[in-house]
PDB file of C-alpha atoms in Angstrom:
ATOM      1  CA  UNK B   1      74.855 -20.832  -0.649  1.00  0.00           C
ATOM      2  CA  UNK B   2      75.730 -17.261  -1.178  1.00  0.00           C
ATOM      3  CA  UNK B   3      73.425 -14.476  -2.407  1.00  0.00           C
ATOM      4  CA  UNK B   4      72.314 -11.157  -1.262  1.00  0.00           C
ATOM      5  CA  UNK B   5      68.465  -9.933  -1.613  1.00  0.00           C
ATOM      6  CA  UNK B   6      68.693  -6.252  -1.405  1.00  0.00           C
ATOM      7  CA  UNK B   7      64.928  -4.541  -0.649  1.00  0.00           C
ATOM      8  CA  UNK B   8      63.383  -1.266  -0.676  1.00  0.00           C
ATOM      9  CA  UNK B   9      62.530   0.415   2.290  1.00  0.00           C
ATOM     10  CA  UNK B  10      63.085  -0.293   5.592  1.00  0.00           C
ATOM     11  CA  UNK B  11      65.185  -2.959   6.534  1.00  0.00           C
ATOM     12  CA  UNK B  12      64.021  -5.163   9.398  1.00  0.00           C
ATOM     13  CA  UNK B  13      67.745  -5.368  11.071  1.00  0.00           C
ATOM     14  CA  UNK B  14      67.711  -1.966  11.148  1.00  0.00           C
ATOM     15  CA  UNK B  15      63.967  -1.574  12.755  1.00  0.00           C
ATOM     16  CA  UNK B  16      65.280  -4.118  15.153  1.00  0.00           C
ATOM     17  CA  UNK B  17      68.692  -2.712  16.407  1.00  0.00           C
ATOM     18  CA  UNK B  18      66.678   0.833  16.663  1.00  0.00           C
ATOM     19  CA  UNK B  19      64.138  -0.857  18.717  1.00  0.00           C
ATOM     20  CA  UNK B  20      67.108  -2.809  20.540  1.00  0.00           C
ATOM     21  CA  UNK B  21      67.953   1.001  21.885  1.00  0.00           C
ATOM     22  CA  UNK B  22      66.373   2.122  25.113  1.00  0.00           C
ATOM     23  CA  UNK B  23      65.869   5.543  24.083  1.00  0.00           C
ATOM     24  CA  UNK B  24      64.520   4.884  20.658  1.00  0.00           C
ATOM     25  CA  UNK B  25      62.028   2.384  22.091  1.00  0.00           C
ATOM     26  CA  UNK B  26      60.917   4.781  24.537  1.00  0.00           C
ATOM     27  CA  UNK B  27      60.799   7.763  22.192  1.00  0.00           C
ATOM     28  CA  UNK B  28      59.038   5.336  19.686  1.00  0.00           C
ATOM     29  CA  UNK B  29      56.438   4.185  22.640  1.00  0.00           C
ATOM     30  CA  UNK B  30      55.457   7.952  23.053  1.00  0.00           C
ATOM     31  CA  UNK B  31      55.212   8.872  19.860  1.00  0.00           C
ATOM     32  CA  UNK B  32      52.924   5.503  18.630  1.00  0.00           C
ATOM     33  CA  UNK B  33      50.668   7.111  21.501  1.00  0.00           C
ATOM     34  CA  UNK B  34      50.401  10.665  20.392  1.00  0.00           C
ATOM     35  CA  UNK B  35      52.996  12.847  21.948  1.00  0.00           C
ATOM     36  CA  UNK B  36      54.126  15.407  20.057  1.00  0.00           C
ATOM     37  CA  UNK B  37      57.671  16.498  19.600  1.00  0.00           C
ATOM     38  CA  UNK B  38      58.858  18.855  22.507  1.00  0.00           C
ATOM     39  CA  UNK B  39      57.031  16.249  24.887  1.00  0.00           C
ATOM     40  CA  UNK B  40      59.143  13.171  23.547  1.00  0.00           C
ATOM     41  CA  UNK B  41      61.960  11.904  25.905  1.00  0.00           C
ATOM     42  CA  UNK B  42      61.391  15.598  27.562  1.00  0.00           C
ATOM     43  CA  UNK B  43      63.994  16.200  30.119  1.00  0.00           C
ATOM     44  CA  UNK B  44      66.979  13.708  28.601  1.00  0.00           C
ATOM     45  CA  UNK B  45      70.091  15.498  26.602  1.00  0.00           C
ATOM     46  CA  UNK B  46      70.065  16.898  24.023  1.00  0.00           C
ATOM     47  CA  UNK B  47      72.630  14.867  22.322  1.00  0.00           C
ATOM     48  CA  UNK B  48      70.901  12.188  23.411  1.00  0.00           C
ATOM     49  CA  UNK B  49      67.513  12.770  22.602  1.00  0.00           C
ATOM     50  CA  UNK B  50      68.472  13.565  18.622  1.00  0.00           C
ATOM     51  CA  UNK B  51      70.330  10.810  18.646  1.00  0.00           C
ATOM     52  CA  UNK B  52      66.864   8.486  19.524  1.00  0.00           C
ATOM     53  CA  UNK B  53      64.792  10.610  17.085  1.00  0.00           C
ATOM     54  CA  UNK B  54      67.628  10.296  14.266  1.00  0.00           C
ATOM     55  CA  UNK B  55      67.706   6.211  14.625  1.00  0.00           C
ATOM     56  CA  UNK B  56      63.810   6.135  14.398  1.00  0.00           C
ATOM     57  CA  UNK B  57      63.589   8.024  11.518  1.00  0.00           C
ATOM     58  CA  UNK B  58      66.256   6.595   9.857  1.00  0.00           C
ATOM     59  CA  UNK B  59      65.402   3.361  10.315  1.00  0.00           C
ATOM     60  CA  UNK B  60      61.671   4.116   9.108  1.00  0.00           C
ATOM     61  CA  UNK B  61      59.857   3.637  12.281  1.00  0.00           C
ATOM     62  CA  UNK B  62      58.926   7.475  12.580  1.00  0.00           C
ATOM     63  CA  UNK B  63      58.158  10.127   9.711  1.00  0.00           C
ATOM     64  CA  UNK B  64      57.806  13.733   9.755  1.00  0.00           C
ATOM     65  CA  UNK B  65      54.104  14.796   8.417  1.00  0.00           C
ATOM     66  CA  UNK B  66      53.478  17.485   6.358  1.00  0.00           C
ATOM     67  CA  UNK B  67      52.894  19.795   9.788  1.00  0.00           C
ATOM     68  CA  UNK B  68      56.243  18.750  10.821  1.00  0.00           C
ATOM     69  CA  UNK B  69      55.135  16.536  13.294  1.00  0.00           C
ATOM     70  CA  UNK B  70      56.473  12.746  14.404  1.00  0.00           C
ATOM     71  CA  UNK B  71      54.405   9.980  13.607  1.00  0.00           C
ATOM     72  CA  UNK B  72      54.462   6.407  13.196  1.00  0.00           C
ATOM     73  CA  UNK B  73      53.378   4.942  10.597  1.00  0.00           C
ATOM     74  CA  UNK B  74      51.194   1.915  10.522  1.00  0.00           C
ATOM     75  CA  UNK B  75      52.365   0.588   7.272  1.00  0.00           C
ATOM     76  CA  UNK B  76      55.960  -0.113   8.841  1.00  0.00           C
ATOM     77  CA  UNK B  77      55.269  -3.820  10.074  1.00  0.00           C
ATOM     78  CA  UNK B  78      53.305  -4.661   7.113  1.00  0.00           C
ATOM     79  CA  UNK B  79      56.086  -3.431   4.707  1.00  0.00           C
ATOM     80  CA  UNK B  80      58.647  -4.968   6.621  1.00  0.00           C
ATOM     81  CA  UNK B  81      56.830  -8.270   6.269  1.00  0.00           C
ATOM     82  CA  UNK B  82      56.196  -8.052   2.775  1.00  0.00           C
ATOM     83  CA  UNK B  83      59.891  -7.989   2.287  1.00  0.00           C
ATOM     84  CA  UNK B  84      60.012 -11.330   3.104  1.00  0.00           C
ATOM     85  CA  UNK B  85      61.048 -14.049  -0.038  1.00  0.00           C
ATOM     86  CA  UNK B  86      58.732 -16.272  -1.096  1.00  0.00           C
ATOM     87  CA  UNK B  87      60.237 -19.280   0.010  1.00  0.00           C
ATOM     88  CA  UNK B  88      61.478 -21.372  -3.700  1.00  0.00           C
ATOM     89  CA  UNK B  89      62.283 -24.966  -4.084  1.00  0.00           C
ATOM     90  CA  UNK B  90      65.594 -25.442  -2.987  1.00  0.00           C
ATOM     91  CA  UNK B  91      68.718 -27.294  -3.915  1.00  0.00           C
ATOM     92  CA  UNK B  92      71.701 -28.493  -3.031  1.00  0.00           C
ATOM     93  CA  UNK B  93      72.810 -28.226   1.385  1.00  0.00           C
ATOM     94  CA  UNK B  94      70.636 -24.981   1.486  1.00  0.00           C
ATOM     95  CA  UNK B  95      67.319 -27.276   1.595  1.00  0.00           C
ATOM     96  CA  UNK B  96      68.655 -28.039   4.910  1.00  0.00           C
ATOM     97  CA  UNK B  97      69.737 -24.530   5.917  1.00  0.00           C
ATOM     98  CA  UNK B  98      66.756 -21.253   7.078  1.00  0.00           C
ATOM     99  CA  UNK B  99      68.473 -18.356   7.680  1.00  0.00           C
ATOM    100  CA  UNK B 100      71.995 -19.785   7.938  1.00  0.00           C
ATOM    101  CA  UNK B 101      71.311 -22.256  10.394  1.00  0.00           C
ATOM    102  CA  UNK B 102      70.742 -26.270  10.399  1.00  0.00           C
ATOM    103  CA  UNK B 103      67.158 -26.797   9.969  1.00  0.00           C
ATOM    104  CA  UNK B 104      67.551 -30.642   9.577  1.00  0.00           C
ATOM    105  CA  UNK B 105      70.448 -32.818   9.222  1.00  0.00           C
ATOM    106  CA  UNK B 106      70.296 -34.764   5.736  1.00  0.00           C
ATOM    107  CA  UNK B 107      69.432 -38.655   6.537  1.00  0.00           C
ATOM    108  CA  UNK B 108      71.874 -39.499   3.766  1.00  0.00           C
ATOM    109  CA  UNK B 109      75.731 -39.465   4.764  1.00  0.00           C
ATOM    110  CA  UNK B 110      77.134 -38.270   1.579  1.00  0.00           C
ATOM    111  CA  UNK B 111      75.095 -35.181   2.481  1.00  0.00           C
ATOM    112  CA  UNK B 112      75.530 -34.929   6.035  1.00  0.00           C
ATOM    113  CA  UNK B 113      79.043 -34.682   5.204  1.00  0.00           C
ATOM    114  CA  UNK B 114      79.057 -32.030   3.203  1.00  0.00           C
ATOM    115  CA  UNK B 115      77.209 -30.077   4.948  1.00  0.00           C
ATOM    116  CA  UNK B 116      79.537 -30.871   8.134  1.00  0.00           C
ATOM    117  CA  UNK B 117      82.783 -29.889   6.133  1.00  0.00           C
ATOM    118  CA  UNK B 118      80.909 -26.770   4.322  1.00  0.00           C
ATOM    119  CA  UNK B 119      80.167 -25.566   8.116  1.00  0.00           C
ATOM    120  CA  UNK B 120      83.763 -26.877   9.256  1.00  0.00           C
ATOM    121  CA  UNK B 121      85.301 -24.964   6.396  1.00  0.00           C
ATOM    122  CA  UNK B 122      83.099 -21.700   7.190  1.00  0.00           C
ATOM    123  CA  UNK B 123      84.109 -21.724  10.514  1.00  0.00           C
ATOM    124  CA  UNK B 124      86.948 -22.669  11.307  1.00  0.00           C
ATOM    125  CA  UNK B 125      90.309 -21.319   9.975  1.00  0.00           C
ATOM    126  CA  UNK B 126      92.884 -23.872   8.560  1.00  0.00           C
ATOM    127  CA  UNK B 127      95.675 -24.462  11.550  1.00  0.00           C
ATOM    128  CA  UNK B 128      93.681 -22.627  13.632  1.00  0.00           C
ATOM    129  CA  UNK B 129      93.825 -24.169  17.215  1.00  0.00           C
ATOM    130  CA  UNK B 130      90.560 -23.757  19.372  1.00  0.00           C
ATOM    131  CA  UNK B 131      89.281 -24.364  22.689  1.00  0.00           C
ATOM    132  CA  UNK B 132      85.633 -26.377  23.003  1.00  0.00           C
ATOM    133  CA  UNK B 133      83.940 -23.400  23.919  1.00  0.00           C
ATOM    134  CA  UNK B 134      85.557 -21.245  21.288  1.00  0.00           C
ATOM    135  CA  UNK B 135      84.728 -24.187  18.515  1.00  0.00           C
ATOM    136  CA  UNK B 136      80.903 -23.604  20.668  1.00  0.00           C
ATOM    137  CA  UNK B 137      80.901 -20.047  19.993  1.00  0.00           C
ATOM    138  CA  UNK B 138      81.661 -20.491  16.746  1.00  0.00           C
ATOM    139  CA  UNK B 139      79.339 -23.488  15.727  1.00  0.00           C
ATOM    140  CA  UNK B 140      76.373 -21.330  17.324  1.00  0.00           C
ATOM    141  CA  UNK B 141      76.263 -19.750  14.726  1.00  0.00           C
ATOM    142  CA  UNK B 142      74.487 -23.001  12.651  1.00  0.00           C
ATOM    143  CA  UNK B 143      72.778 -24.524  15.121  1.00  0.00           C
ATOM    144  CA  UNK B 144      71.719 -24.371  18.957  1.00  0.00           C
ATOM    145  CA  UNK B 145      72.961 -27.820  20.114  1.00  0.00           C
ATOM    146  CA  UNK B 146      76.210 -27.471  19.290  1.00  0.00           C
ATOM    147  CA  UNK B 147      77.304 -30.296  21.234  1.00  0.00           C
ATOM    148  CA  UNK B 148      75.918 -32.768  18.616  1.00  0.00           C
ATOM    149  CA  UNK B 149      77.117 -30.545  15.521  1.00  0.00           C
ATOM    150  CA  UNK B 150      80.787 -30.795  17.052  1.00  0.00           C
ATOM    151  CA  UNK B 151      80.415 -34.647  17.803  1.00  0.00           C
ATOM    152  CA  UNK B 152      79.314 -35.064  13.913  1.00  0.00           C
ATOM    153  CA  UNK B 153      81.836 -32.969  13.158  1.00  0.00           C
ATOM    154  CA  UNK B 154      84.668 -35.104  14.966  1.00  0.00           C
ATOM    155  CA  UNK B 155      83.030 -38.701  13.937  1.00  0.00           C
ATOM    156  CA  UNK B 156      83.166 -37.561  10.094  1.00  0.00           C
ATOM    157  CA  UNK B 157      86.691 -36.924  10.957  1.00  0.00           C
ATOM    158  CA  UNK B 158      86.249 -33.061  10.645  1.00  0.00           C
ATOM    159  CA  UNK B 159      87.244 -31.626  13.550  1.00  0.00           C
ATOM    160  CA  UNK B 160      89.945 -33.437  15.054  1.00  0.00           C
ATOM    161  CA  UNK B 161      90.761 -33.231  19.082  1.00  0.00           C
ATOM    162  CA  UNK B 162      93.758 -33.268  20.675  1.00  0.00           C
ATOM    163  CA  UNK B 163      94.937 -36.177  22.915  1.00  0.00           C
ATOM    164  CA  UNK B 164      94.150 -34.061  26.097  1.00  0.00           C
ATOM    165  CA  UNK B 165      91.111 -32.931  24.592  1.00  0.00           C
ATOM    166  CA  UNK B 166      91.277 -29.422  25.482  1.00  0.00           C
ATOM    167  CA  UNK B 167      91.341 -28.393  22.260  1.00  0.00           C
ATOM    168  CA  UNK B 168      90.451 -28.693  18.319  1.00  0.00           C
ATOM    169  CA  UNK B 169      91.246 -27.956  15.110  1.00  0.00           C
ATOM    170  CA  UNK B 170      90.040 -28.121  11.301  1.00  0.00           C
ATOM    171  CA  UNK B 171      91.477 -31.418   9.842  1.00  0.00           C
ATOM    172  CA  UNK B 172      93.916 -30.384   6.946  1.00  0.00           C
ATOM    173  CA  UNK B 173      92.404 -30.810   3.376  1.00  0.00           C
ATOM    174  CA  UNK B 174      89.285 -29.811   4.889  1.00  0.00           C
TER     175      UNK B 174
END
């Protein structure tokens, strides 16, 4: 389940956290409408204000023309959405995997379990002690209702729980 696709251009994560940014996003709104350089985030620090312009560019969202001027281009989106893979057959537990998370739990058990234990053993450190909402924070990660990946988890004999049940850990072997 490993494997890294490296792409040209801009990366979406980074068009993303730069939009994620106040200033950028504001500084981006003006420019997509037409302001030009000394009117963009006008008034805000210096510091500040290079720091916005720096992220946008870097991240692709903004270019400089040949006058020297800020401007978005329109291409970004469309070249940030060609990026994406073709999706291919796939094999193996990532046919029940998108992006890293659970899209379907396999109907056979054989599978189901090693999916659970290739999660458990991502996860969670061996000996590693846990609370429930650590083990949640954790299994979050794979899946949004992480209250029925933890109860697979425990009836596969995965994650045990203590007697108390305040806590969990990663069954040795595992």
């Amino acid at each position: 389940m490993t494997g890294v696709t490296r792409y040209s251009g801009p990366h979406w994560r980074r068009v993303v956290a730069t939009l994620a940014n106040s200033d950028a996003r504001s500084a981006y709104a003006q420019i997509v409408l037409g302001a030009k350089l000394p009117e963009v985030l006008a008034g805000m620090q210096d510091q500040r204000r290079n720091r916005a312009l720096a992220a946008l560019l870097g991240s692709g969202l903004v270019e400089r023309n040949a006058d020297d001027e800020l401007v978005a281009p329109e291409s970004i989106f469309r070249d940030l959405l060609a990026q994406q893979p073709r999706r291919q057959a796939q094999t193996g537990l990532a046919r029940f995997m998108r992006l890293g998370r659970i899209e379907r739990y396999p109907a056979n058990k054989a599978e189901r379990r090693e999916l659970l234990g290739w999660i458990v053993s991502e996860a969670i450190r061996p000996g590693e002690l846990l609370t429930e909402k650590q083990v949640n924070e954790r299994l979050l990660s794979y899946t949004d209702d992480v209250v029925l990946l933890r109860r697979y988890m425990v009836d596969f004999g995965l994650l045990e729980r203590t007697d108390s049940g305040s806590s969990y850990s990663r069954r040795e072997g595992i």
